[in-house]
Each structure stands twice: as structure tokens, then as C-alpha cells.
Amino acid sequence: MKFYLEKLAAQENLTQQETEEAVGKIFTDEISESEIAAFMIGLKTKGETVDEIAGIVQAMRKNSLSFSKKLPNMIDNCGTGGDGSKSFNISTTSAFVMAGAGITVAKHGNRSISSKTGSADVLEELGVSLDLPPEITEEILEDNGIAFLFAPHVHPKIKSIMKVRKELKIPTIFNFIGPLTNPMELDYQLLGINRGDMLDIFADVLNTLGRKRAVVLNGAGSMDEASLAGENQMVILDGGVRSRETLHPEHVGLSVVDNSQIVGGDAKENAAILLDVLKGEKGACRDTVLLNAGIGIFTAGRAETIQQGVFRAIESIDSGAALGKLHYLIEKSAQYKKAVI
């Protein structure tokens, strides 16, 4: 690690290959926690480049569980977290709506780190298994169109990084790259981030990672989800070309609602909100999901505009298709648990 740390100390950028090699070493038992911390702080102090972020991501994906099948037209809609909004699980709820609209969703997520309830917490409360083997996950994706990939399960070597990250108690690039590290081969991605200044760099990283199309957004109120509270800043990546747009909820027929109206609670409360939305209950939570799912449906190329994406999201909920995707996942989890007992 000395070579890489000396370069960072001298404010020199690492190449993508160098970064990938450095992070690959971190996943061995040869690197001390102090060296890991120095690497994180060195990148943060210098400022991370697209190549460095892509190198970290590729190293993490190479050290993840192996998934053999390449399913076409897959998307993930995981956000970075860390926005402090205490909202209910918007992206998780939206994922089922997207799946109900006929999109294959490899939903990557974790337990709560900066909020009350992470995607893993709420899905576990609903009865979804977090530790399914890769072959079962792939089977579910093929049959159901949505499966959950629990980050600590699919990234078993990440414990040392997580330990140092928590002990540092300051944000580094490892606080933001979770959504980029999905081990499945994605064609599309909807990525929410609470940092408006990082939209372009994350879009460039997604381009480096080979996404056909992606949307990186920062919601009104600095949320890592699209918000009904006002203007949402988006960078759209399409065929390697970046464009920047602003989306207001009224542009797609939705009313303005303050972010305080979508505050969630613990896993039990957020599970109830998720179910209520998928069962068709009207209100701010539903409309927030319609906005985010609509953007996701547009990102995956199943709608020509976000407005059309919102219409398809409405159909997914009101037809019962979205709820059916959740029920399948719960039933499959119960069957797996019974089989391994």
C-alpha cells in the first residue's frame, strides 16, 4: 500500500487500475486498519476522480458473491442514504412498482446506517430473506422480476472497510458508493444522492461502468430520492451522453408536498407504509413513490417521458401487480427458510 499512499499524500491521482489494485489488497488480511484509514482520508483530502471511484467499485464487485447469469435490461434504484430526511423507504417501495411495470429490478441495499430504517430492515420485517444464495436470487429475478441483494451478504469481504468507516466518523467516498457496487450486471440505474455537487461525477462513473442509461438525481431538500417538495436536479446519461434537467412534481401532474409529510419510523412503521402504498392508499407517500418509480421506468426505457413513467407506475399499483411482486418474494423466502431447516 505504501506506493498508493505516497501518491495520495503527494496529491497525485491514482489510475483506475491502481485504485482497483489498492482496494483489492484491502480485501486481504495483509493491510492494517491504519492503512485503510489513510487510504480513505488520502482520497478524500485530494478529491476523488472518476477513475478512482470506478476502480474502487470494480474491486468491490470482483470480491463479491458470484452471479453467473446475465439477465437483460436489469435496473437498480438504490440511493446513497445520508440525507437526514428520516423518510420512509421510498426506493424500496418504488422498486416493487417498477417490477410491477415489467422491469427486472436487482434491488441492492443495506440495513439502516444514517436513517431509522434501511431497505434490509423493512424487507426483513415483511418476511423477505436477506441471505439467499446466488442461484436462488437469480431464479427469483427470472421468475418474479425483482430480488433483493443484501450488501453485507453479497459483499462478504467488506467488514474491514465498514469497521474503519464507522470509526473514522467522517464521510468518505465509501459512504456514497454503495449503489454503484451492485454485483449484478446492470444495464440501467437510477441513483439518488444527497450531494448535488456529485451528480456529474457519479454519472461519469456509471458511464465508465457501462450503463446504457442512467439517471443520477438530487431531490428537493437535498434528499437522495426525488421529492415532491420542489425542484429535483437530475443528470441523465443516455448512450454515453450526459444532459442535465430539472424536474418539478407539477411537471408530471403531482402536487407539491413538504418533505415532512413523508417521514417514516422504525421497521414496523415503514413496512406498514410500504404495504399501504402498494395496496393503493392515496396520499403523499404514494405520490412520492409514483414520482420515483416513474423516473425509474423512464430510466429503463419503458416510458418515453417521466410523465408516461408515472402513468405506468399508477397502473402497476392499481392493478395489484406491484403488491404481487412483494408477495412472491415473501413466499419464496418462506419456502427457502423451510427447506434449510
Short mmCIF file of C-alpha atoms in Angstrom, two decimals:
data_model
loop_
_atom_site.label_atom_id
_atom_site.label_comp_id
_atom_site.label_asym_id
_atom_site.label_seq_id
_atom_site.Cartn_x
_atom_site.Cartn_y
_atom_site.Cartn_z
CA MET A 1 0.00 0.00 0.00
CA LYS A 2 2.96 2.34 0.51
CA PHE A 3 3.17 3.25 -3.18
CA TYR A 4 -0.52 4.23 -3.36
CA LEU A 5 -0.45 6.12 -0.05
CA GLU A 6 2.61 8.09 -1.11
CA LYS A 7 0.92 9.10 -4.36
CA LEU A 8 -2.17 10.27 -2.48
CA ALA A 9 -0.04 12.15 0.05
CA ALA A 10 1.61 13.94 -2.86
CA GLN A 11 -1.87 14.88 -4.18
CA GLU A 12 -1.41 12.66 -7.23
CA ASN A 13 -4.36 10.86 -8.78
CA LEU A 14 -4.39 7.08 -8.97
CA THR A 15 -5.33 5.36 -12.20
CA GLN A 16 -8.39 3.12 -12.26
CA GLN A 17 -6.13 0.05 -12.29
CA GLU A 18 -4.03 1.33 -9.37
CA THR A 19 -7.12 2.05 -7.31
CA GLU A 20 -8.57 -1.35 -8.10
CA GLU A 21 -5.29 -2.99 -7.04
CA ALA A 22 -5.14 -0.97 -3.81
CA VAL A 23 -8.70 -1.85 -2.80
CA GLY A 24 -8.07 -5.46 -3.80
CA LYS A 25 -5.24 -5.51 -1.24
CA ILE A 26 -7.60 -4.10 1.40
CA PHE A 27 -9.73 -7.22 1.00
CA THR A 28 -6.79 -9.37 2.09
CA ASP A 29 -5.50 -9.83 5.64
CA GLU A 30 -2.23 -8.08 4.76
CA ILE A 31 -3.44 -4.48 5.15
CA SER A 32 -3.78 -2.82 8.56
CA GLU A 33 -6.75 -0.73 9.61
CA SER A 34 -4.49 2.33 9.83
CA GLU A 35 -3.51 1.85 6.18
CA ILE A 36 -7.18 1.52 5.20
CA ALA A 37 -7.98 4.73 7.09
CA ALA A 38 -5.02 6.52 5.46
CA PHE A 39 -6.25 5.41 2.03
CA MET A 40 -9.77 6.71 2.69
CA ILE A 41 -8.54 10.05 4.07
CA GLY A 42 -5.94 10.40 1.31
CA LEU A 43 -8.62 10.10 -1.36
CA LYS A 44 -10.94 12.46 0.49
CA THR A 45 -8.26 15.11 1.03
CA LYS A 46 -7.11 15.01 -2.59
CA GLY A 47 -10.59 14.70 -4.05
CA GLU A 48 -11.75 11.50 -5.76
CA THR A 49 -11.64 11.21 -9.55
CA VAL A 50 -13.97 9.22 -11.79
CA ASP A 51 -11.22 6.64 -12.41
CA GLU A 52 -10.58 6.23 -8.69
CA ILE A 53 -14.25 5.73 -7.84
CA ALA A 54 -14.65 3.28 -10.73
CA GLY A 55 -11.56 1.40 -9.53
CA ILE A 56 -12.98 1.06 -6.00
CA VAL A 57 -16.29 -0.17 -7.38
CA GLN A 58 -14.72 -2.73 -9.69
CA ALA A 59 -12.56 -4.11 -6.88
CA MET A 60 -15.61 -4.45 -4.63
CA ARG A 61 -17.62 -6.17 -7.37
CA LYS A 62 -14.77 -8.61 -8.10
CA ASN A 63 -14.69 -9.54 -4.42
CA SER A 64 -18.47 -10.01 -4.15
CA LEU A 65 -20.52 -13.19 -4.45
CA SER A 66 -20.53 -14.54 -7.98
CA PHE A 67 -23.69 -14.33 -10.07
CA SER A 68 -23.43 -16.38 -13.25
CA LYS A 69 -26.50 -15.25 -15.20
CA LYS A 70 -26.66 -12.04 -17.20
CA LEU A 71 -30.32 -11.12 -17.35
CA PRO A 72 -31.15 -8.43 -19.92
CA ASN A 73 -32.41 -4.95 -19.11
CA MET A 74 -31.85 -5.03 -15.34
CA ILE A 75 -32.01 -1.89 -13.21
CA ASP A 76 -31.24 -0.91 -9.64
CA ASN A 77 -32.70 2.14 -7.90
CA CYS A 78 -30.62 2.28 -4.73
CA GLY A 79 -29.79 5.66 -3.15
CA THR A 80 -26.73 6.64 -1.15
CA GLY A 81 -28.64 7.48 2.05
CA GLY A 82 -27.29 10.07 4.44
CA ASP A 83 -29.79 12.82 3.62
CA GLY A 84 -31.15 13.07 7.17
CA SER A 85 -34.76 13.25 5.94
CA LYS A 86 -35.97 10.25 8.00
CA SER A 87 -38.29 9.40 5.13
CA PHE A 88 -39.99 6.04 4.71
CA ASN A 89 -38.33 3.52 2.38
CA ILE A 90 -39.07 5.26 -0.88
CA SER A 91 -36.70 3.45 -3.23
CA THR A 92 -37.64 0.02 -1.84
CA THR A 93 -41.34 0.69 -2.33
CA SER A 94 -40.66 2.15 -5.78
CA ALA A 95 -38.68 -0.97 -6.75
CA PHE A 96 -41.80 -3.14 -6.45
CA VAL A 97 -43.77 -0.63 -8.51
CA MET A 98 -41.10 -0.71 -11.21
CA ALA A 99 -41.13 -4.51 -11.17
CA GLY A 100 -44.92 -4.45 -11.45
CA ALA A 101 -44.46 -2.39 -14.61
CA GLY A 102 -42.46 -5.22 -16.17
CA ILE A 103 -38.91 -4.15 -15.33
CA THR A 104 -36.33 -6.52 -13.83
CA VAL A 105 -35.07 -4.92 -10.60
CA ALA A 106 -31.95 -6.17 -8.81
CA LYS A 107 -32.53 -4.17 -5.62
CA HIS A 108 -29.28 -3.64 -3.75
CA GLY A 109 -29.44 -2.31 -0.19
CA ASN A 110 -28.38 -2.42 3.42
CA ARG A 111 -29.59 -2.00 6.96
CA SER A 112 -30.01 1.45 8.43
CA ILE A 113 -26.78 3.40 8.78
CA SER A 114 -27.83 7.05 8.89
CA SER A 115 -31.63 6.68 9.00
CA LYS A 116 -34.04 4.78 11.24
CA THR A 117 -34.80 2.01 8.76
CA GLY A 118 -32.81 0.73 5.79
CA SER A 119 -34.17 -1.33 2.92
CA ALA A 120 -32.95 -4.55 4.55
CA ASP A 121 -34.68 -3.70 7.82
CA VAL A 122 -38.07 -3.10 6.25
CA LEU A 123 -37.90 -6.12 3.94
CA GLU A 124 -36.84 -8.38 6.80
CA GLU A 125 -39.83 -7.08 8.79
CA LEU A 126 -42.04 -8.11 5.87
CA GLY A 127 -40.56 -11.62 5.78
CA VAL A 128 -38.02 -11.33 2.98
CA SER A 129 -34.81 -13.35 3.44
CA LEU A 130 -31.56 -11.39 3.31
CA ASP A 131 -29.18 -14.31 2.80
CA LEU A 132 -30.44 -16.19 -0.23
CA PRO A 133 -27.69 -17.93 -2.25
CA PRO A 134 -26.89 -16.51 -5.70
CA GLU A 135 -28.67 -19.28 -7.60
CA ILE A 136 -31.93 -18.68 -5.69
CA THR A 137 -31.62 -14.92 -6.18
CA GLU A 138 -31.16 -15.44 -9.92
CA GLU A 139 -34.14 -17.79 -10.05
CA ILE A 140 -36.30 -15.20 -8.28
CA LEU A 141 -35.15 -12.47 -10.66
CA GLU A 142 -36.09 -14.60 -13.67
CA ASP A 143 -39.47 -15.66 -12.29
CA ASN A 144 -40.53 -12.58 -10.32
CA GLY A 145 -38.66 -9.68 -11.90
CA ILE A 146 -37.36 -8.39 -8.55
CA ALA A 147 -34.99 -9.74 -5.91
CA PHE A 148 -33.12 -8.17 -3.01
CA LEU A 149 -29.33 -8.20 -2.68
CA PHE A 150 -28.30 -7.51 0.93
CA ALA A 151 -24.99 -5.64 0.75
CA PRO A 152 -23.16 -7.37 3.64
CA HIS A 153 -24.26 -10.76 2.27
CA VAL A 154 -23.17 -10.17 -1.33
CA HIS A 155 -20.01 -8.32 -0.22
CA PRO A 156 -18.68 -10.68 2.47
CA LYS A 157 -15.17 -9.16 2.48
CA ILE A 158 -16.28 -5.62 3.25
CA LYS A 159 -16.21 -5.92 7.05
CA SER A 160 -12.80 -4.28 7.47
CA ILE A 161 -13.85 -1.29 5.37
CA MET A 162 -17.10 -0.89 7.29
CA LYS A 163 -15.28 -1.05 10.63
CA VAL A 164 -12.81 1.68 9.66
CA ARG A 165 -15.56 3.78 8.08
CA LYS A 166 -17.56 3.74 11.32
CA GLU A 167 -14.52 4.51 13.46
CA LEU A 168 -13.48 7.49 11.32
CA LYS A 169 -16.89 9.12 11.91
CA ILE A 170 -16.43 11.41 8.91
CA PRO A 171 -17.87 10.77 5.45
CA THR A 172 -15.54 9.37 2.79
CA ILE A 173 -16.23 8.11 -0.72
CA PHE A 174 -17.17 4.76 0.83
CA ASN A 175 -20.28 6.46 2.27
CA PHE A 176 -21.55 7.11 -1.23
CA ILE A 177 -20.55 4.22 -3.48
CA GLY A 178 -22.91 1.53 -2.13
CA PRO A 179 -25.38 1.91 -5.03
CA LEU A 180 -22.53 1.52 -7.53
CA THR A 181 -21.37 -1.82 -6.17
CA ASN A 182 -24.33 -4.00 -7.14
CA PRO A 183 -22.69 -7.30 -8.19
CA MET A 184 -25.27 -7.95 -10.92
CA GLU A 185 -24.58 -6.81 -14.48
CA LEU A 186 -26.94 -3.85 -14.79
CA ASP A 187 -27.97 -2.12 -17.99
CA TYR A 188 -29.77 0.73 -16.24
CA GLN A 189 -29.53 2.57 -12.96
CA LEU A 190 -31.46 5.19 -11.01
CA LEU A 191 -29.15 6.59 -8.35
CA GLY A 192 -30.18 9.17 -5.75
CA ILE A 193 -27.53 11.13 -3.88
CA ASN A 194 -27.79 13.78 -1.19
CA ARG A 195 -24.91 15.77 -2.71
CA GLY A 196 -25.92 17.92 -5.65
CA ASP A 197 -22.27 18.66 -6.43
CA MET A 198 -21.59 14.97 -7.18
CA LEU A 199 -24.23 14.38 -9.87
CA ASP A 200 -21.90 14.73 -12.84
CA ILE A 201 -19.08 12.66 -11.38
CA PHE A 202 -21.41 9.80 -10.49
CA ALA A 203 -22.96 9.90 -13.96
CA ASP A 204 -19.45 9.64 -15.42
CA VAL A 205 -18.68 6.69 -13.14
CA LEU A 206 -21.87 4.94 -14.30
CA ASN A 207 -20.78 5.56 -17.88
CA THR A 208 -17.38 4.02 -17.11
CA LEU A 209 -19.20 1.03 -15.59
CA GLY A 210 -21.07 0.53 -18.85
CA ARG A 211 -24.63 1.60 -18.08
CA LYS A 212 -26.72 2.03 -21.22
CA ARG A 213 -28.84 4.62 -19.48
CA ALA A 214 -28.86 6.12 -16.01
CA VAL A 215 -30.35 8.95 -14.02
CA VAL A 216 -28.49 10.46 -11.09
CA LEU A 217 -30.64 12.79 -9.03
CA ASN A 218 -30.60 15.05 -6.01
CA GLY A 219 -34.07 15.71 -4.63
CA ALA A 220 -35.54 18.94 -3.30
CA GLY A 221 -34.31 19.45 0.25
CA SER A 222 -31.07 17.58 -0.60
CA MET A 223 -32.81 14.21 -0.50
CA ASP A 224 -31.31 11.12 -2.10
CA GLU A 225 -34.73 10.48 -3.67
CA ALA A 226 -36.91 12.55 -5.95
CA SER A 227 -39.04 14.82 -3.77
CA LEU A 228 -42.44 16.45 -4.10
CA ALA A 229 -41.16 19.50 -2.19
CA GLY A 230 -39.86 21.33 -5.26
CA GLU A 231 -37.21 21.13 -7.96
CA ASN A 232 -35.21 17.93 -8.35
CA GLN A 233 -31.83 18.14 -10.07
CA MET A 234 -31.08 15.30 -12.48
CA VAL A 235 -28.24 14.24 -14.73
CA ILE A 236 -29.40 11.85 -17.45
CA LEU A 237 -26.84 9.53 -19.03
CA ASP A 238 -28.02 8.08 -22.34
CA GLY A 239 -25.65 6.23 -24.65
CA GLY A 240 -22.64 7.89 -23.06
CA VAL A 241 -24.07 11.41 -23.40
CA ARG A 242 -24.79 13.48 -20.28
CA SER A 243 -27.58 16.04 -20.01
CA ARG A 244 -28.84 17.99 -17.01
CA GLU A 245 -32.52 18.58 -16.26
CA THR A 246 -34.69 19.96 -13.50
CA LEU A 247 -37.89 18.12 -12.59
CA HIS A 248 -40.70 19.70 -10.60
CA PRO A 249 -43.53 17.42 -9.41
CA GLU A 250 -46.10 19.64 -11.14
CA HIS A 251 -44.35 18.83 -14.46
CA VAL A 252 -45.72 15.29 -14.15
CA GLY A 253 -49.12 16.08 -12.64
CA LEU A 254 -48.22 15.68 -8.96
CA SER A 255 -48.84 18.20 -6.18
CA VAL A 256 -46.15 19.93 -4.14
CA VAL A 257 -45.83 18.39 -0.67
CA ASP A 258 -43.34 19.20 2.06
CA ASN A 259 -40.80 16.50 2.93
CA SER A 260 -42.14 16.44 6.49
CA GLN A 261 -45.19 14.59 5.13
CA ILE A 262 -43.16 11.52 4.14
CA VAL A 263 -41.29 10.94 7.40
CA GLY A 264 -41.24 7.28 8.37
CA GLY A 265 -40.37 5.43 11.56
CA ASP A 266 -38.98 2.08 12.62
CA ALA A 267 -39.07 -1.07 10.50
CA LYS A 268 -42.61 -1.97 11.54
CA GLU A 269 -43.96 1.52 10.74
CA ASN A 270 -42.16 1.68 7.40
CA ALA A 271 -43.33 -1.81 6.46
CA ALA A 272 -46.89 -0.65 7.07
CA ILE A 273 -46.36 2.42 4.88
CA LEU A 274 -44.88 0.27 2.10
CA LEU A 275 -47.85 -2.10 2.21
CA ASP A 276 -50.36 0.77 2.29
CA VAL A 277 -48.81 2.30 -0.82
CA LEU A 278 -48.74 -0.99 -2.72
CA LYS A 279 -52.37 -1.61 -1.71
CA GLY A 280 -53.34 1.70 -3.28
CA GLU A 281 -53.69 4.12 -0.37
CA LYS A 282 -53.66 7.70 -1.66
CA GLY A 283 -51.53 10.50 -0.23
CA ALA A 284 -48.05 11.99 -0.12
CA CYS A 285 -46.28 8.62 0.28
CA ARG A 286 -47.99 7.18 -2.80
CA ASP A 287 -47.28 10.28 -4.89
CA THR A 288 -43.61 10.26 -3.84
CA VAL A 289 -43.37 6.62 -4.94
CA LEU A 290 -45.14 7.44 -8.22
CA LEU A 291 -42.56 10.15 -8.91
CA ASN A 292 -39.57 7.94 -8.14
CA ALA A 293 -40.94 4.83 -9.85
CA GLY A 294 -41.89 6.97 -12.84
CA ILE A 295 -38.30 8.17 -13.16
CA GLY A 296 -37.09 4.58 -12.82
CA ILE A 297 -39.47 3.32 -15.51
CA PHE A 298 -38.25 6.13 -17.78
CA THR A 299 -34.63 5.26 -16.98
CA ALA A 300 -35.19 1.63 -18.00
CA GLY A 301 -36.61 2.76 -21.35
CA ARG A 302 -40.16 1.55 -20.62
CA ALA A 303 -41.55 5.08 -20.99
CA GLU A 304 -40.63 7.84 -23.41
CA THR A 305 -41.12 10.51 -20.75
CA ILE A 306 -41.19 10.63 -16.96
CA GLN A 307 -44.87 11.62 -17.19
CA GLN A 308 -45.56 8.36 -19.02
CA GLY A 309 -43.47 6.59 -16.39
CA VAL A 310 -45.75 7.98 -13.68
CA PHE A 311 -48.81 6.70 -15.56
CA ARG A 312 -47.25 3.23 -15.76
CA ALA A 313 -46.44 3.40 -12.04
CA ILE A 314 -50.11 4.15 -11.30
CA GLU A 315 -51.13 1.11 -13.37
CA SER A 316 -48.60 -1.08 -11.56
CA ILE A 317 -50.07 -0.21 -8.16
CA ASP A 318 -53.75 -0.07 -9.05
CA SER A 319 -53.65 -3.38 -10.94
CA GLY A 320 -52.13 -5.15 -7.93
CA ALA A 321 -49.02 -6.10 -9.93
CA ALA A 322 -46.61 -4.30 -7.59
CA LEU A 323 -48.07 -5.93 -4.48
CA GLY A 324 -47.94 -9.31 -6.22
CA LYS A 325 -44.17 -8.93 -6.70
CA LEU A 326 -43.73 -8.42 -2.94
CA HIS A 327 -45.95 -11.38 -2.08
CA TYR A 328 -43.93 -13.65 -4.38
CA LEU A 329 -40.68 -12.56 -2.71
CA ILE A 330 -42.11 -13.21 0.76
CA GLU A 331 -43.45 -16.64 -0.26
CA LYS A 332 -40.15 -17.65 -1.89
CA SER A 333 -38.27 -16.58 1.23
CA ALA A 334 -40.55 -18.71 3.42
CA GLN A 335 -40.00 -21.72 1.14
CA TYR A 336 -36.22 -21.28 1.31
CA LYS A 337 -36.22 -20.97 5.11
CA LYS A 338 -38.33 -24.11 5.40
CA ALA A 339 -36.02 -26.01 3.06
CA VAL A 340 -32.85 -25.22 5.01
CA ILE A 341 -34.28 -26.02 8.46
#
